[in-house]
Short mmCIF file of C-alpha atoms and ligand atoms in Angstrom, two decimals:
data_model
loop_
_atom_site.label_atom_id
_atom_site.label_comp_id
_atom_site.label_asym_id
_atom_site.label_seq_id
_atom_site.Cartn_x
_atom_site.Cartn_y
_atom_site.Cartn_z
CA MET M 207 -9.47 23.99 -2.79
CA GLN M 208 -7.29 20.98 -3.54
CA ILE M 209 -6.47 18.80 -0.55
CA SER M 210 -2.94 17.44 -0.71
CA GLU M 211 -2.08 13.82 0.07
CA ASP M 212 0.07 15.06 2.97
CA ILE M 213 -2.89 16.78 4.67
CA ILE M 214 -5.08 13.69 4.31
CA ARG M 215 -2.25 11.53 5.64
CA SER M 216 -1.67 13.71 8.70
CA VAL M 217 -5.41 13.88 9.52
CA VAL M 218 -5.75 10.09 9.21
CA THR M 219 -2.67 9.59 11.36
CA GLN M 220 -3.99 11.96 14.01
CA VAL M 221 -7.33 10.16 14.12
CA ILE M 222 -5.65 6.76 14.42
CA ARG M 223 -3.44 8.10 17.18
CA GLU M 224 -6.43 9.36 19.13
CA VAL M 225 -8.37 6.15 18.64
CA ARG M 226 -5.43 4.07 19.83
CA GLY M 227 -4.61 6.37 22.76
CA GLN M 228 -1.92 9.05 22.71
CA VAL M 229 0.40 7.38 25.18
CA GLY M 230 1.09 4.16 23.44
CA GLN M 231 0.25 1.43 20.99
CA THR M 232 -2.38 -1.13 21.81
CA THR M 233 -1.34 -4.74 21.67
CA ALA M 234 -3.62 -7.46 20.35
CA SER M 235 -4.19 -8.59 23.92
CA GLY M 236 -5.34 -5.09 24.84
CA SER M 237 -2.27 -4.01 26.85
CA THR M 238 -0.44 -0.85 25.83
CA CYS M 239 3.25 -0.07 25.50
CA SER M 240 3.73 2.78 27.91
CA ARG M 241 6.68 4.73 26.61
CA GLY M 242 4.73 6.89 24.20
CA PHE M 243 6.75 6.49 21.01
CA ALA M 244 3.74 6.01 18.74
CA GLY M 245 3.59 8.72 16.08
CA LYS M 246 7.38 9.21 15.91
CA PHE M 247 7.50 7.20 12.67
CA GLY M 248 10.96 5.95 13.58
CA GLN M 249 12.63 9.39 13.77
CA PHE M 250 15.11 9.65 16.68
CA ASP M 251 18.03 11.84 17.70
CA ASN M 252 19.17 9.57 20.47
CA ALA M 253 20.24 5.93 20.13
CA ASP M 254 18.83 4.81 23.50
CA GLN M 255 15.40 6.25 22.67
CA ALA M 256 15.49 4.64 19.22
CA VAL M 257 16.31 1.25 20.73
CA ALA M 258 13.57 1.66 23.36
CA ALA M 259 11.01 2.48 20.65
CA ALA M 260 12.14 -0.46 18.53
CA ARG M 261 11.90 -2.68 21.63
CA ASP M 262 8.30 -1.54 22.25
CA ALA M 263 7.49 -2.15 18.59
CA PHE M 264 9.00 -5.63 18.81
CA GLU M 265 6.94 -6.50 21.90
CA LEU M 266 3.85 -5.45 19.99
CA LEU M 267 4.77 -7.19 16.75
CA ARG M 268 5.34 -10.50 18.52
CA THR M 269 1.68 -10.49 19.61
CA ARG M 270 0.51 -10.05 16.03
CA PRO M 271 -0.22 -12.67 13.38
CA MET M 272 2.13 -13.39 10.50
CA GLU M 273 -0.34 -11.56 8.26
CA ASP M 274 0.65 -8.27 9.95
CA ARG M 275 4.30 -8.85 9.09
CA ARG M 276 3.21 -9.42 5.49
CA LYS M 277 1.20 -6.23 5.48
CA ALA M 278 4.14 -4.24 6.91
CA ILE M 279 6.50 -5.64 4.28
CA ASP M 280 3.99 -4.95 1.50
CA HIS M 281 3.97 -1.26 2.47
CA ILE M 282 7.77 -1.11 2.36
CA ARG M 283 7.73 -2.79 -1.06
CA ARG M 284 4.94 -0.57 -2.40
CA ILE M 285 6.62 2.68 -1.30
CA SER M 286 10.05 1.59 -2.58
CA ILE M 287 8.54 0.83 -5.97
CA SER M 288 5.95 3.58 -6.41
CA GLN M 289 8.10 6.39 -4.92
CA ALA M 290 11.40 5.17 -6.39
CA VAL M 291 11.81 8.20 -8.67
CA GLU M 292 11.30 10.72 -5.86
CA LEU M 293 13.34 8.83 -3.26
CA GLY M 294 16.06 7.87 -5.74
CA THR M 295 16.41 11.50 -6.80
CA MET M 296 16.62 12.51 -3.15
CA GLU M 297 19.38 9.95 -2.58
CA MET M 298 21.29 11.13 -5.67
CA ASN M 299 21.03 14.80 -4.64
CA GLU M 300 22.16 14.06 -1.11
CA THR M 301 25.00 11.59 -1.68
CA LYS M 302 26.16 13.03 -5.03
CA ILE M 303 27.60 9.67 -6.09
CA GLY M 304 26.40 7.11 -8.63
CA ARG M 305 23.82 7.47 -11.40
CA LEU M 306 20.20 8.50 -11.03
CA PRO M 307 18.59 5.75 -13.18
CA HIS M 308 20.36 3.15 -11.08
CA LYS M 309 19.41 4.79 -7.77
CA ILE M 310 15.79 4.50 -8.93
CA GLU M 311 16.21 0.96 -10.22
CA LYS M 312 17.86 -0.26 -6.99
CA LEU M 313 14.89 0.89 -4.91
CA LYS M 314 12.43 -0.73 -7.31
CA THR M 315 14.37 -3.98 -7.50
CA LEU M 316 14.74 -4.32 -3.73
CA GLY M 317 11.07 -3.49 -3.29
CA GLU M 318 10.18 -6.22 -5.77
CA ARG M 319 12.69 -8.92 -4.93
CA ALA M 320 13.96 -8.71 -1.35
CA PRO M 321 13.01 -12.05 0.20
CA GLY M 322 10.06 -12.00 2.62
CA THR M 323 8.02 -14.29 4.87
CA GLU M 324 7.92 -17.04 2.22
CA PHE M 325 11.45 -17.97 3.36
CA LEU M 326 10.21 -19.00 6.82
CA THR M 327 9.41 -22.62 6.11
CA THR M 328 8.95 -25.04 9.01
CA GLN M 329 10.91 -28.27 9.23
CA ALA M 330 9.38 -31.36 10.81
CA PHE M 331 10.72 -34.75 11.93
CA SER M 332 8.21 -37.45 12.72
CA GLY M 333 8.70 -41.05 13.82
CA ASP M 334 7.89 -43.68 16.44
CA LYS M 335 8.76 -41.26 19.24
CA GLY M 336 6.44 -38.48 18.12
CA LEU M 337 6.90 -35.18 16.32
CA ALA M 338 9.55 -32.46 16.36
CA VAL M 339 8.88 -29.14 14.65
CA ILE M 340 11.61 -26.61 13.92
CA GLU M 341 10.44 -23.03 13.55
CA HIS M 342 12.21 -19.74 13.03
CA ALA M 343 11.82 -17.20 15.82
CA PRO M 344 12.92 -13.55 15.84
CA PHE M 345 15.95 -12.24 17.70
CA GLY M 346 14.25 -8.99 18.79
CA VAL M 347 15.78 -5.60 18.02
CA ILE M 348 18.51 -5.64 15.37
CA GLY M 349 21.06 -2.83 15.07
CA ALA M 350 21.76 -2.11 11.38
CA ILE M 351 24.61 0.02 10.00
CA THR M 352 24.16 1.01 6.36
CA PRO M 353 26.52 2.41 3.68
CA VAL M 354 26.43 5.65 1.68
CA THR M 355 26.63 3.71 -1.58
CA HIS M 356 23.02 2.46 -1.21
CA SER M 357 21.59 4.29 1.76
CA LEU M 358 17.85 3.69 1.38
CA PRO M 359 18.05 0.50 -0.74
CA THR M 360 20.05 -1.26 2.01
CA ILE M 361 17.47 -0.17 4.58
CA THR M 362 14.66 -1.40 2.31
CA GLY M 363 16.28 -4.83 1.90
CA ASN M 364 17.24 -5.12 5.59
CA ALA M 365 13.79 -4.01 6.77
CA VAL M 366 11.92 -6.48 4.55
CA SER M 367 14.06 -9.43 5.66
CA MET M 368 14.31 -8.47 9.32
CA ILE M 369 10.59 -7.71 9.76
CA ALA M 370 9.70 -10.88 7.84
CA GLY M 371 11.69 -12.68 10.54
CA GLY M 372 9.60 -10.92 13.20
CA ASN M 373 12.27 -8.42 14.30
CA THR M 374 12.39 -4.65 14.48
CA LEU M 375 15.48 -2.60 13.63
CA VAL M 376 17.42 0.51 14.58
CA VAL M 377 19.44 1.95 11.72
CA ASN M 378 22.56 4.07 12.00
CA PRO M 379 22.90 5.24 8.39
CA HIS M 380 26.02 6.73 6.82
CA PRO M 381 26.02 10.47 7.69
CA SER M 382 26.19 11.40 3.98
CA GLY M 383 22.96 9.51 3.23
CA ARG M 384 21.11 10.21 6.47
CA LYS M 385 18.36 12.47 5.11
CA VAL M 386 17.05 10.04 2.51
CA ALA M 387 17.37 7.24 5.06
CA ALA M 388 15.21 9.17 7.56
CA GLU M 389 12.66 10.18 4.90
CA GLY M 390 12.27 6.62 3.61
CA VAL M 391 11.94 5.23 7.15
CA LYS M 392 9.31 7.86 7.97
CA ARG M 393 7.22 6.93 4.93
CA PHE M 394 7.49 3.20 5.64
CA ASN M 395 6.47 3.58 9.31
CA GLN M 396 3.63 5.99 8.59
CA ALA M 397 2.00 3.60 6.13
CA ILE M 398 2.52 0.59 8.42
CA TYR M 399 1.11 2.45 11.44
CA GLU M 400 -1.96 3.57 9.54
CA ASP M 401 -2.64 0.00 8.48
CA ILE M 402 -1.74 -2.26 11.43
CA GLY M 403 -1.35 0.25 14.26
CA VAL M 404 2.28 -0.57 15.04
CA ASP M 405 4.77 2.27 14.77
CA ASN M 406 8.60 2.26 14.82
CA LEU M 407 9.23 -1.16 13.31
CA ILE M 408 12.20 0.65 11.75
CA CYS M 409 13.90 3.36 13.81
CA VAL M 410 16.58 5.63 12.39
CA ILE M 411 19.13 7.95 13.98
CA ARG M 412 18.62 11.31 12.25
CA GLU M 413 22.14 12.61 13.03
CA PRO M 414 24.16 9.40 12.99
CA SER M 415 27.74 9.30 14.32
CA LEU M 416 30.32 6.78 15.43
CA GLU M 417 29.06 7.41 18.97
CA SER M 418 25.47 6.55 18.10
CA ALA M 419 26.72 3.39 16.32
CA ALA M 420 28.69 2.45 19.44
CA ALA M 421 25.63 3.05 21.63
CA ILE M 422 23.58 0.70 19.44
CA PHE M 423 26.35 -1.92 19.55
CA LYS M 424 26.45 -1.71 23.36
CA SER M 425 22.71 -1.57 24.09
CA ARG M 426 21.44 -4.54 26.11
CA ASP M 427 18.17 -4.35 24.18
CA VAL M 428 19.89 -4.96 20.84
CA ALA M 429 20.05 -8.70 20.27
CA LEU M 430 22.00 -8.80 17.03
CA ILE M 431 23.86 -6.42 14.75
CA CYS M 432 24.07 -6.38 10.97
CA VAL M 433 26.61 -4.07 9.37
CA THR M 434 27.02 -3.32 5.68
CA GLY M 435 30.15 -1.35 4.87
CA GLY M 436 33.92 -1.23 4.59
CA PRO M 437 36.79 -2.60 6.71
CA ALA M 438 36.44 -0.22 9.70
CA VAL M 439 32.81 -1.00 10.45
CA ALA M 440 33.38 -4.71 9.77
CA ARG M 441 36.15 -4.71 12.42
CA ALA M 442 34.04 -2.67 14.86
CA ALA M 443 31.14 -5.14 14.53
CA LEU M 444 33.37 -8.18 15.00
CA ASN M 445 34.88 -6.60 18.14
CA SER M 446 31.52 -5.50 19.54
CA GLY M 447 31.04 -8.52 21.78
CA LYS M 448 27.61 -9.12 20.19
CA ARG M 449 26.56 -11.62 17.58
CA ALA M 450 27.23 -9.77 14.30
CA ILE M 451 26.30 -10.35 10.69
CA VAL M 452 29.00 -8.63 8.70
CA ALA M 453 28.52 -7.63 5.06
CA GLY M 454 32.02 -6.33 4.47
CA PRO M 455 34.15 -4.89 1.65
CA GLY M 456 35.28 -6.57 -1.53
CA ASN M 457 37.56 -5.96 -4.52
CA PRO M 458 36.05 -8.28 -7.13
CA PRO M 459 38.46 -9.51 -9.83
CA VAL M 460 37.54 -10.87 -13.26
CA VAL M 461 39.57 -13.43 -15.21
CA VAL M 462 39.16 -13.72 -18.98
CA ASP M 463 40.77 -16.81 -20.53
CA GLN M 464 41.56 -17.69 -24.14
CA THR M 465 38.31 -19.65 -24.61
CA ALA M 466 36.00 -16.78 -23.59
CA ASP M 467 33.38 -15.16 -25.80
CA LEU M 468 35.14 -11.78 -25.73
CA ASP M 469 32.27 -9.63 -26.96
CA ARG M 470 29.97 -11.11 -24.35
CA ALA M 471 32.65 -10.69 -21.66
CA ALA M 472 33.05 -7.03 -22.63
CA ARG M 473 29.31 -6.37 -22.45
CA CYS M 474 29.11 -8.06 -19.04
CA ILE M 475 32.10 -6.16 -17.63
CA ILE M 476 30.63 -2.84 -18.76
CA GLN M 477 27.19 -3.69 -17.37
CA GLY M 478 28.57 -4.65 -13.95
CA ALA M 479 31.43 -2.17 -13.55
CA ALA M 480 29.51 0.87 -14.83
CA TYR M 481 26.35 0.19 -12.77
CA ASP M 482 25.80 3.17 -10.45
CA ASN M 483 29.35 4.23 -11.41
CA ASN M 484 30.89 1.13 -9.83
CA LEU M 485 29.44 1.66 -6.34
CA LEU M 486 28.31 -1.97 -5.99
CA CYS M 487 30.51 -3.97 -3.61
CA ILE M 488 30.13 -6.89 -6.05
CA ALA M 489 31.11 -4.82 -9.13
CA GLU M 490 33.96 -5.81 -11.43
CA LYS M 491 36.94 -3.81 -10.14
CA GLU M 492 39.94 -5.25 -12.05
CA VAL M 493 40.34 -7.63 -15.00
CA PHE M 494 43.07 -10.20 -15.62
CA VAL M 495 43.25 -11.30 -19.27
CA VAL M 496 45.48 -14.02 -20.70
CA ALA M 497 48.07 -12.55 -23.08
CA GLU M 498 46.87 -14.65 -26.04
CA VAL M 499 43.58 -12.71 -26.21
CA PHE M 500 44.55 -9.49 -24.42
CA ASP M 501 44.56 -7.17 -27.45
CA ALA M 502 41.38 -8.74 -28.83
CA MET M 503 39.69 -8.20 -25.46
CA MET M 504 40.67 -4.51 -25.44
CA ALA M 505 39.17 -4.17 -28.93
CA ALA M 506 35.98 -5.95 -27.74
CA MET M 507 35.67 -3.43 -24.88
CA GLU M 508 35.77 -0.57 -27.38
CA ARG M 509 33.22 -2.28 -29.65
CA ALA M 510 30.93 -2.60 -26.62
CA GLY M 511 31.10 1.15 -26.00
CA ALA M 512 33.83 1.68 -23.37
CA VAL M 513 36.57 4.22 -24.05
CA ALA M 514 40.25 3.26 -23.73
CA LEU M 515 42.72 5.53 -21.94
CA ASN M 516 46.44 5.41 -22.78
CA ASN M 517 49.34 5.24 -20.29
CA SER M 518 49.79 8.96 -19.80
CA GLN M 519 46.03 9.52 -19.45
CA ILE M 520 45.85 6.74 -16.84
CA SER M 521 48.74 8.36 -14.92
CA LYS M 522 46.90 11.70 -14.86
CA LEU M 523 43.67 10.01 -13.74
CA THR M 524 45.50 8.07 -11.02
CA ALA M 525 47.00 11.25 -9.57
CA ALA M 526 43.50 12.72 -9.24
CA ALA M 527 41.75 9.50 -8.19
CA PHE M 528 43.72 8.66 -5.04
CA THR M 529 44.82 10.62 -2.02
CA GLU M 530 47.11 9.69 0.84
CA VAL M 531 45.33 9.18 4.15
CA GLY M 532 46.39 8.06 7.64
CA GLU M 533 49.41 8.82 9.77
CA GLY M 534 52.91 7.29 10.08
CA THR M 535 52.94 3.57 9.40
CA HIS M 536 49.18 3.66 8.68
CA LYS M 537 49.65 5.96 5.67
CA HIS M 538 47.97 4.55 2.56
CA LEU M 539 46.19 5.58 -0.63
CA ALA M 540 42.39 5.88 -0.65
CA PRO M 541 39.93 6.82 -3.42
CA SER M 542 39.52 10.59 -3.60
CA LYS M 543 36.07 11.94 -2.70
CA GLU M 544 36.06 14.15 -5.83
CA LEU M 545 36.02 11.16 -8.20
CA LEU M 546 34.43 8.33 -6.18
CA GLY M 547 31.18 7.26 -7.86
CA GLN M 548 31.44 9.97 -10.55
CA ASP M 549 30.59 9.59 -14.24
CA ALA M 550 33.10 8.13 -16.71
CA ALA M 551 33.17 11.50 -18.52
CA LYS M 552 34.38 13.18 -15.32
CA LEU M 553 37.13 10.58 -14.89
CA ALA M 554 38.09 11.09 -18.54
CA ALA M 555 38.24 14.87 -17.96
CA ALA M 556 40.61 14.26 -15.02
CA ALA M 557 42.70 12.19 -17.44
CA GLY M 558 42.73 15.12 -19.87
CA VAL M 559 40.28 13.66 -22.43
CA THR M 560 36.83 14.81 -23.49
CA ILE M 561 34.40 11.95 -24.13
CA ASP M 562 30.70 11.64 -24.90
CA PRO M 563 28.82 12.01 -21.57
CA LYS M 564 26.85 8.89 -22.52
CA VAL M 565 29.97 6.69 -22.23
CA GLU M 566 29.51 4.46 -19.20
CA LEU M 567 33.01 3.13 -18.61
CA VAL M 568 36.63 4.03 -19.28
CA PHE M 569 39.37 1.41 -19.13
CA GLY M 570 43.02 0.79 -19.91
CA GLU M 571 46.03 -1.44 -19.45
CA THR M 572 47.92 -1.21 -16.15
CA ARG M 573 50.56 -3.16 -14.29
CA GLU M 574 49.29 -5.56 -11.65
CA ASP M 575 50.61 -3.43 -8.75
CA HIS M 576 48.64 -0.35 -9.84
CA PRO M 577 46.42 1.38 -7.21
CA PHE M 578 43.38 0.88 -9.47
CA VAL M 579 44.00 -2.88 -9.16
CA SER M 580 44.76 -3.15 -5.47
CA ILE M 581 42.36 -0.57 -3.99
CA GLU M 582 38.56 -0.98 -3.84
CA GLN M 583 38.10 2.24 -5.81
CA MET M 584 34.39 2.47 -6.77
CA MET M 585 34.90 4.47 -9.98
CA PRO M 586 33.87 3.59 -13.57
CA PHE M 587 37.47 2.99 -14.67
CA VAL M 588 38.55 -0.63 -14.93
CA PRO M 589 42.23 -1.62 -15.14
CA PHE M 590 43.13 -4.54 -17.43
CA VAL M 591 46.23 -6.59 -16.57
CA ARG M 592 48.00 -8.87 -19.07
CA CYS M 593 48.67 -12.38 -17.71
CA ARG M 594 50.85 -15.21 -18.99
CA ASP M 595 48.06 -17.80 -18.80
CA VAL M 596 44.90 -18.62 -16.88
CA ASP M 597 46.82 -19.91 -13.84
CA HIS M 598 48.67 -16.60 -13.61
CA GLY M 599 45.34 -14.73 -13.95
CA ILE M 600 43.75 -16.76 -11.14
CA GLU M 601 46.83 -16.27 -8.94
CA LEU M 602 46.64 -12.48 -9.37
CA ALA M 603 42.86 -12.48 -8.89
CA LYS M 604 43.34 -14.25 -5.58
CA GLN M 605 46.11 -11.89 -4.50
CA TYR M 606 44.17 -8.69 -5.26
CA GLU M 607 40.87 -9.91 -3.82
CA HIS M 608 42.80 -9.59 -0.55
CA GLY M 609 41.19 -12.64 1.06
CA TYR M 610 37.81 -10.90 1.50
CA ARG M 611 36.18 -13.96 -0.18
CA HIS M 612 33.47 -11.59 -1.44
CA THR M 613 32.89 -11.83 -5.22
CA SER M 614 34.82 -12.95 -8.31
CA MET M 615 34.02 -13.59 -11.96
CA ILE M 616 35.38 -15.62 -14.88
CA HIS M 617 34.65 -15.48 -18.60
CA SER M 618 35.53 -18.85 -20.11
CA ARG M 619 34.13 -21.83 -22.00
CA ASP M 620 36.47 -24.21 -20.19
CA VAL M 621 34.79 -25.82 -17.17
CA ARG M 622 38.17 -26.89 -15.77
CA ASN M 623 39.27 -23.26 -15.63
CA MET M 624 35.96 -22.25 -14.05
CA THR M 625 36.33 -24.97 -11.43
CA LYS M 626 39.97 -24.11 -10.75
CA MET M 627 39.14 -20.46 -10.17
CA ALA M 628 36.04 -21.19 -8.05
CA ARG M 629 38.16 -23.42 -5.78
CA ALA M 630 41.06 -20.97 -5.57
CA MET M 631 38.95 -17.89 -4.87
CA ASP M 632 36.42 -19.48 -2.48
CA THR M 633 34.33 -16.27 -2.72
CA THR M 634 30.75 -15.91 -1.43
CA LEU M 635 29.64 -15.04 -4.99
CA PHE M 636 31.27 -16.54 -8.10
CA VAL M 637 29.87 -15.65 -11.53
CA LYS M 638 30.65 -17.49 -14.75
CA ASN M 639 29.96 -15.70 -18.02
CA GLY M 640 27.74 -12.97 -16.63
CA PRO M 641 27.86 -9.53 -15.03
CA CYS M 642 28.29 -9.34 -11.26
CA MET M 643 24.61 -8.67 -10.56
CA ALA M 644 23.66 -12.05 -12.06
CA ALA M 645 24.79 -13.50 -8.71
CA LEU M 646 21.97 -11.61 -6.98
CA GLY M 647 19.24 -12.94 -9.25
CA LEU M 648 19.44 -9.94 -11.62
CA GLY M 649 20.00 -11.78 -14.89
CA GLY M 650 20.85 -15.01 -13.02
CA GLU M 651 18.91 -17.32 -10.72
CA GLY M 652 18.40 -16.73 -7.00
CA TYR M 653 17.22 -13.98 -4.72
CA LEU M 654 18.38 -10.47 -3.91
CA SER M 655 19.82 -8.64 -0.92
CA PHE M 656 22.28 -5.78 -0.66
CA SER M 657 23.83 -7.18 2.51
CA ILE M 658 26.16 -10.01 1.51
CA ALA M 659 27.71 -11.41 4.64
CA GLY M 660 31.08 -12.89 3.64
CA PRO M 661 33.23 -12.60 6.79
CA THR M 662 30.59 -14.12 9.08
CA GLY M 663 29.39 -16.65 6.48
CA GLU M 664 25.64 -16.03 6.09
CA GLY M 665 26.07 -15.13 2.40
CA VAL M 666 23.26 -13.24 0.64
CA THR M 667 21.08 -12.42 3.64
CA THR M 668 17.45 -13.59 3.88
CA PRO M 669 14.80 -13.53 6.64
CA LEU M 670 16.29 -16.81 7.91
CA THR M 671 19.57 -14.98 8.57
CA PHE M 672 17.69 -12.90 11.14
CA THR M 673 15.97 -15.74 12.99
CA ARG M 674 16.77 -18.23 15.73
CA GLU M 675 15.91 -21.87 15.29
CA ARG M 676 13.47 -23.19 17.87
CA ARG M 677 12.47 -26.82 18.24
CA CYS M 678 9.18 -28.02 19.73
CA SER M 679 8.99 -31.74 20.51
CA LEU M 680 5.83 -33.74 21.18
CA ILE M 681 6.51 -37.20 22.57
CA GLU M 682 4.59 -40.24 21.24
CA ASP M 683 1.54 -38.40 19.84
CA LEU M 684 0.82 -37.09 16.36
CA TRP M 685 2.84 -39.88 14.72
CA ILE M 686 0.01 -41.44 12.74
CA LEU M 687 1.69 -44.09 10.60
CA GLY M 688 1.90 -46.59 13.45
CA ASP M 689 1.29 -46.82 17.21
CA PRO M 690 4.38 -47.99 19.14
CA ARG M 691 2.26 -48.27 22.33
CA LEU M 692 0.41 -51.25 20.82
CA ASN M 693 3.69 -53.19 20.98
CA ASP M 694 4.34 -52.32 24.65
CA HIS M 695 3.55 -55.77 26.07
P1 NAD L 134 31.98 2.86 5.14
O1 NAD L 134 32.70 1.69 5.72
O2 NAD L 134 32.67 4.15 5.04
O3 NAD L 134 30.62 3.12 5.98
C1 NAD L 134 29.66 2.11 6.16
C2 NAD L 134 28.88 2.41 7.43
O4 NAD L 134 29.70 2.12 8.55
C3 NAD L 134 28.49 3.88 7.58
O5 NAD L 134 27.22 3.96 8.16
C4 NAD L 134 29.55 4.43 8.49
O6 NAD L 134 29.11 5.56 9.19
C5 NAD L 134 29.77 3.24 9.42
N1 NAD L 134 31.07 3.15 10.10
C6 NAD L 134 32.29 3.35 9.57
N2 NAD L 134 33.24 3.10 10.52
C7 NAD L 134 32.58 2.72 11.64
C8 NAD L 134 32.98 2.33 12.96
N3 NAD L 134 34.27 2.27 13.30
N4 NAD L 134 32.02 2.01 13.85
C9 NAD L 134 30.71 2.06 13.51
N5 NAD L 134 30.27 2.43 12.29
C10 NAD L 134 31.20 2.76 11.37
O7 NAD L 134 31.48 2.37 3.70
P2 NAD L 134 30.65 3.16 2.58
O8 NAD L 134 31.57 4.03 1.82
O9 NAD L 134 29.45 3.74 3.18
O10 NAD L 134 30.22 1.93 1.67
C11 NAD L 134 31.12 1.26 0.83
C12 NAD L 134 31.73 0.04 1.47
O11 NAD L 134 30.73 -0.87 1.89
C13 NAD L 134 32.61 -0.72 0.51
O12 NAD L 134 33.74 -1.22 1.17
C14 NAD L 134 31.71 -1.84 0.02
O13 NAD L 134 32.40 -2.99 -0.44
C15 NAD L 134 30.96 -2.15 1.29
N6 NAD L 134 29.67 -2.77 1.00
C16 NAD L 134 29.52 -4.09 1.25
C17 NAD L 134 28.31 -4.71 0.96
C18 NAD L 134 28.12 -6.17 1.21
O14 NAD L 134 27.00 -6.62 1.06
N7 NAD L 134 29.10 -6.94 1.57
C19 NAD L 134 27.26 -3.97 0.42
C20 NAD L 134 27.44 -2.61 0.18
C21 NAD L 134 28.66 -2.02 0.47
#
């Protein structure tokens, strides 16, 4: 008989549970948490219970050495990488948006590159009066809201950074990505529990709703919230009365000036805008090209493999791509669920054209006031707008970024134009001559996170984002370069 990995896992878990005592988890000092959440592996139907379990887990984690945080994070990394194909496929099948290879790659990349405990460096000031040490302490339980666009990858990145900082977290995932969120969280917790005997470092609401999000926001045991999503959740977090880290929406513009390497610009725009069918919040959403090189840029896009749509095809696509939502004065256009995150070939079909299914991006010329320019649409169609000159391009980029100060890009060889745009846009991420993901260390320098906190200013989140600074001062001693007491008389 062949024994499956699941059977072995459940027997091992059962044994560990019995050894540690059914009612709770044993702390390093020998005391036990009494609420009996061990063995739940972070699976909860009720927000209050989830917060209570995360609170117990936090109390336990704070008694443990830094090495245990490292071990916990290593399990999250290992599972994200080694089970990326299975979990990525699960996410694709559940959310039905984006592209499978990128779902898999996102999990792997976050597993490999989300910043961990190495970010927690201590600062010290020493002098005649002694020694002051600044260390980074956890907040406690963090409430995390995650988007459908990267359900499990966002949890992976958040969990690595938050646990590195010594916190535990309760996640309210997007309802359309809740199953993969719960499955990933279960696997992470199970492995961590088997190794270090602490369960529920990450708790997840299995049937998330706006009510469960509100309960997490309100809970007295939640010290901090971190939301990753669109305008509604960003507003809700800012109005929650709690300290909030808000990774909000964007509508990243690209400017291409007359000095740009057009073939390189085209390759970068396709790489960024077509990634996971344009679901990235940092992805190139609209392009402003100076008139002098506009036609040459369109030709470069075709050479790089994108397919151009003409005016009437774009009109047909637009009619299918947006629907009116809201009531009365709040009526506005929003991306239609049928085309959001779908393949370029499906968008082309809606435009009345048949293209090779391997084509990653469709594009075409539009006016500046087109819905594809103004709305954060998350589809692999990119509108190109003709501009008088670079100043006009930057002005439009600023207008259609809507003041989110999220991400913008320029393709140029003129450092003055780069500087001018960087100053005008003032975005959290600004990429020169690369695809959007270069700003997250993927093809550029720096580190990675899928929670980019623009509105509240933390930028690309790290473990430090989720810590409090604490200062410990020792007066007169441990300053060894001189002894001020010798001069006392
Ligand atoms: P969404 O705003 O529809 O949902 C995001 C999360 O917020 C979900 O879990 C949802 O259930 C929850 N939510 C929505 N309204 C809420 C409310 N009033 N109270 C509490 N929770 C609420 O977004 P989405 O479609 O899942 O993801 C795409 C959006 O997220 C885009 O706008 C994108 O730019 C943004 N995003 C930003 C970042 C970043 O790092 N800044 C990263 C990824 C996605």
